């Protein structure tokens, strides 16, 4: 994954580059890392409050922190049909958070994703991009235990 500084630097000479940079950050991380805002303020020569203001003004931009381990569940049709919903329930129950949230200890984040090309083994989850296929709710505690 690209470093947020490197991503922001790509846009530093563009007019309105901060918005482009935030978009690029969100594409990379699926949110804008909190630390990157101070850096963006510096690069685009804006007061910190202004850089925050831009990040929080647009509803499609999301500022936040993600956990150390990012668990994604594929919600494309084949996985959906194969029981992704039950797996979502099992993940939420096991971690005590909802999709899109992170655990208070910063260890886990739950997110949806599109097909990860493992449709022969639906439903599929990934942990830090490592795919696990043929997931059932019963397999969730065992898989997560390895990352706790
Ligand atoms: S649809 Fe889920 S991995 Fe392809």
mmCIF file of N, CA, C and O and ligand atoms in Angstrom, residues 74 76-79 115-119 122 124, ligand 1:
data_model
loop_
_atom_site.group_PDB
_atom_site.id
_atom_site.type_symbol
_atom_site.label_atom_id
_atom_site.label_comp_id
_atom_site.label_asym_id
_atom_site.label_seq_id
_atom_site.Cartn_x
_atom_site.Cartn_y
_atom_site.Cartn_z
ATOM 1 N N UNK A 74 -16.599 -10.232 0.797
ATOM 2 C CA UNK A 74 -17.040 -9.987 -0.571
ATOM 3 C C UNK A 74 -18.566 -9.940 -0.594
ATOM 4 O O UNK A 74 -19.222 -10.827 -0.065
ATOM 5 N N UNK A 76 -20.194 -9.305 -3.610
ATOM 6 C CA UNK A 76 -20.656 -9.489 -4.981
ATOM 7 C C UNK A 76 -21.627 -10.667 -5.017
ATOM 8 O O UNK A 76 -21.642 -11.496 -4.105
ATOM 9 N N UNK A 77 -22.406 -10.737 -6.105
ATOM 10 C CA UNK A 77 -23.537 -11.668 -6.126
ATOM 11 C C UNK A 77 -23.211 -13.124 -5.769
ATOM 12 O O UNK A 77 -23.886 -13.697 -4.912
ATOM 13 N N UNK A 78 -22.186 -13.733 -6.378
ATOM 14 C CA UNK A 78 -21.950 -15.155 -6.048
ATOM 15 C C UNK A 78 -21.711 -15.389 -4.554
ATOM 16 O O UNK A 78 -22.223 -16.357 -3.983
ATOM 17 N N UNK A 79 -20.956 -14.500 -3.929
ATOM 18 C CA UNK A 79 -20.719 -14.663 -2.490
ATOM 19 C C UNK A 79 -21.992 -14.365 -1.701
ATOM 20 O O UNK A 79 -22.279 -15.032 -0.704
ATOM 21 N N UNK A 115 -15.959 -8.531 -5.567
ATOM 22 C CA UNK A 115 -15.361 -9.830 -5.901
ATOM 23 C C UNK A 115 -13.835 -9.780 -5.873
ATOM 24 O O UNK A 115 -13.225 -8.891 -6.452
ATOM 25 N N UNK A 116 -13.241 -10.744 -5.177
ATOM 26 C CA UNK A 116 -11.782 -10.789 -5.104
ATOM 27 C C UNK A 116 -11.217 -11.919 -5.960
ATOM 28 O O UNK A 116 -10.070 -12.332 -5.793
ATOM 29 N N UNK A 117 -12.049 -12.406 -6.884
ATOM 30 C CA UNK A 117 -11.573 -13.398 -7.844
ATOM 31 C C UNK A 117 -11.432 -14.802 -7.276
ATOM 32 O O UNK A 117 -10.662 -15.601 -7.791
ATOM 33 N N UNK A 118 -12.147 -15.076 -6.202
ATOM 34 C CA UNK A 118 -12.075 -16.420 -5.600
ATOM 35 C C UNK A 118 -13.453 -17.076 -5.638
ATOM 36 O O UNK A 118 -13.841 -17.787 -4.706
ATOM 37 N N UNK A 119 -14.188 -16.805 -6.698
ATOM 38 C CA UNK A 119 -15.599 -17.228 -6.729
ATOM 39 C C UNK A 119 -15.780 -18.740 -6.725
ATOM 40 O O UNK A 119 -16.890 -19.222 -6.575
ATOM 41 N N UNK A 122 -16.902 -19.556 -2.749
ATOM 42 C CA UNK A 122 -17.775 -18.594 -2.061
ATOM 43 C C UNK A 122 -18.390 -19.203 -0.808
ATOM 44 O O UNK A 122 -18.588 -20.422 -0.767
ATOM 45 N N UNK A 124 -16.421 -15.622 0.434
ATOM 46 C CA UNK A 124 -15.003 -15.354 0.643
ATOM 47 C C UNK A 124 -14.817 -14.158 1.577
ATOM 48 O O UNK A 124 -15.530 -13.158 1.458
HETATM 49 S S1 LIG B 1 -18.048 -13.062 -5.809
HETATM 50 FE FE1 LIG B 1 -17.026 -13.203 -3.979
HETATM 51 S S2 LIG B 1 -15.040 -13.725 -4.569
HETATM 52 FE FE2 LIG B 1 -16.060 -13.492 -6.416
#
